[in-house]
Each structure stands twice: as structure tokens, then as C-alpha cells.
Amino acid sequence: MHKDIGKTKQGIQNLVDNSMKYISKGSIKIFVHDNKRKKRIYVDVIDTGIGMSGGDRSTPVFDKFERAGEC
């Protein structure tokens, strides 16, 4: 097992948790696929939540304690 599997699982769980946290109704779609040649995992989360403004998109959302503002 790869040494970063725990961090990968935590990252995916955080994406799902945040998607659920900021949506009161609508839908959440999660797509996970890998590229073994590049040794990468791709996670796409598509939801109908509040979203992020253009300025918030430049915020490093994966840094500890970062939170984007509400739209």
C-alpha cells in the first residue's frame, strides 16, 4: 500500500464532507478515476451548493484552516 493512501482518503473525505456541508438541497456527484501511467488519482466533485466566487478560487483551499467566503 502506498504511504500516502491515508492522506488521499482524508482529502477525498474532506471534499465530500464540504460538498455536503454547503448544500441544503440539490445534488452532489463524485467521480474518481486514476491514471496508473502518471501515478495520479483524479477526484471531481460537482454539486449545486453555494460555490466559490472568482476571488475565492485563488485561495489555497487545501491549506490548513482555509475557508472560502460565501457567494
XYZ file of C-alpha atoms in Angstrom:
71
model
C 0.000 0.000 0.000
C 1.273 3.469 -0.858
C 2.413 5.573 2.106
C 0.082 8.470 1.191
C -3.120 6.417 0.996
C -4.309 7.824 4.333
C -3.851 11.410 3.129
C -5.584 10.553 -0.148
C -8.573 9.107 1.693
C -8.669 12.117 4.015
C -8.599 14.527 1.071
C -11.454 12.752 -0.711
C -13.461 12.598 2.530
C -12.932 16.340 3.086
C -14.164 17.122 -0.440
C -17.289 15.043 0.117
C -17.876 16.466 3.620
C -17.551 20.065 2.412
C -19.844 19.408 -0.516
C -22.485 18.032 1.855
C -21.929 20.832 4.389
C -22.664 23.665 1.949
C -25.676 22.242 0.143
C -29.181 22.285 1.580
C -30.870 20.733 -1.433
C -29.820 19.643 -4.893
C -27.238 17.102 -5.906
C -23.656 16.004 -5.377
C -21.794 13.948 -7.973
C -18.370 12.477 -7.275
C -16.185 10.954 -9.957
C -12.912 9.201 -9.115
C -10.524 7.822 -11.700
C -6.849 7.083 -11.908
C -4.021 7.268 -14.393
C -1.638 4.474 -13.460
C 0.928 5.601 -16.014
C 1.171 9.037 -14.383
C 0.548 7.601 -10.891
C -2.298 10.044 -10.277
C -5.805 9.914 -8.861
C -8.395 12.421 -10.059
C -11.434 13.387 -7.993
C -14.172 15.583 -9.443
C -16.879 16.864 -7.108
C -19.819 18.540 -8.810
C -22.548 19.941 -6.614
C -25.297 22.516 -6.583
C -24.013 24.195 -3.410
C -23.092 27.843 -2.838
C -19.979 27.650 -4.996
C -16.963 29.945 -4.897
C -16.526 33.457 -6.228
C -13.735 34.194 -8.717
C -11.586 35.714 -5.954
C -12.055 32.689 -3.705
C -10.797 30.378 -6.435
C -7.287 31.774 -5.971
C -7.376 30.829 -2.264
C -5.373 27.668 -1.486
C -8.360 25.595 -0.334
C -6.217 22.664 0.774
C -4.124 24.676 3.256
C -4.987 24.114 6.897
C -7.799 26.307 8.246
C -8.628 27.967 4.904
C -12.252 28.773 4.203
C -13.674 30.486 1.156
C -16.270 33.225 1.639
C -19.911 32.706 0.758
C -21.212 33.799 -2.653
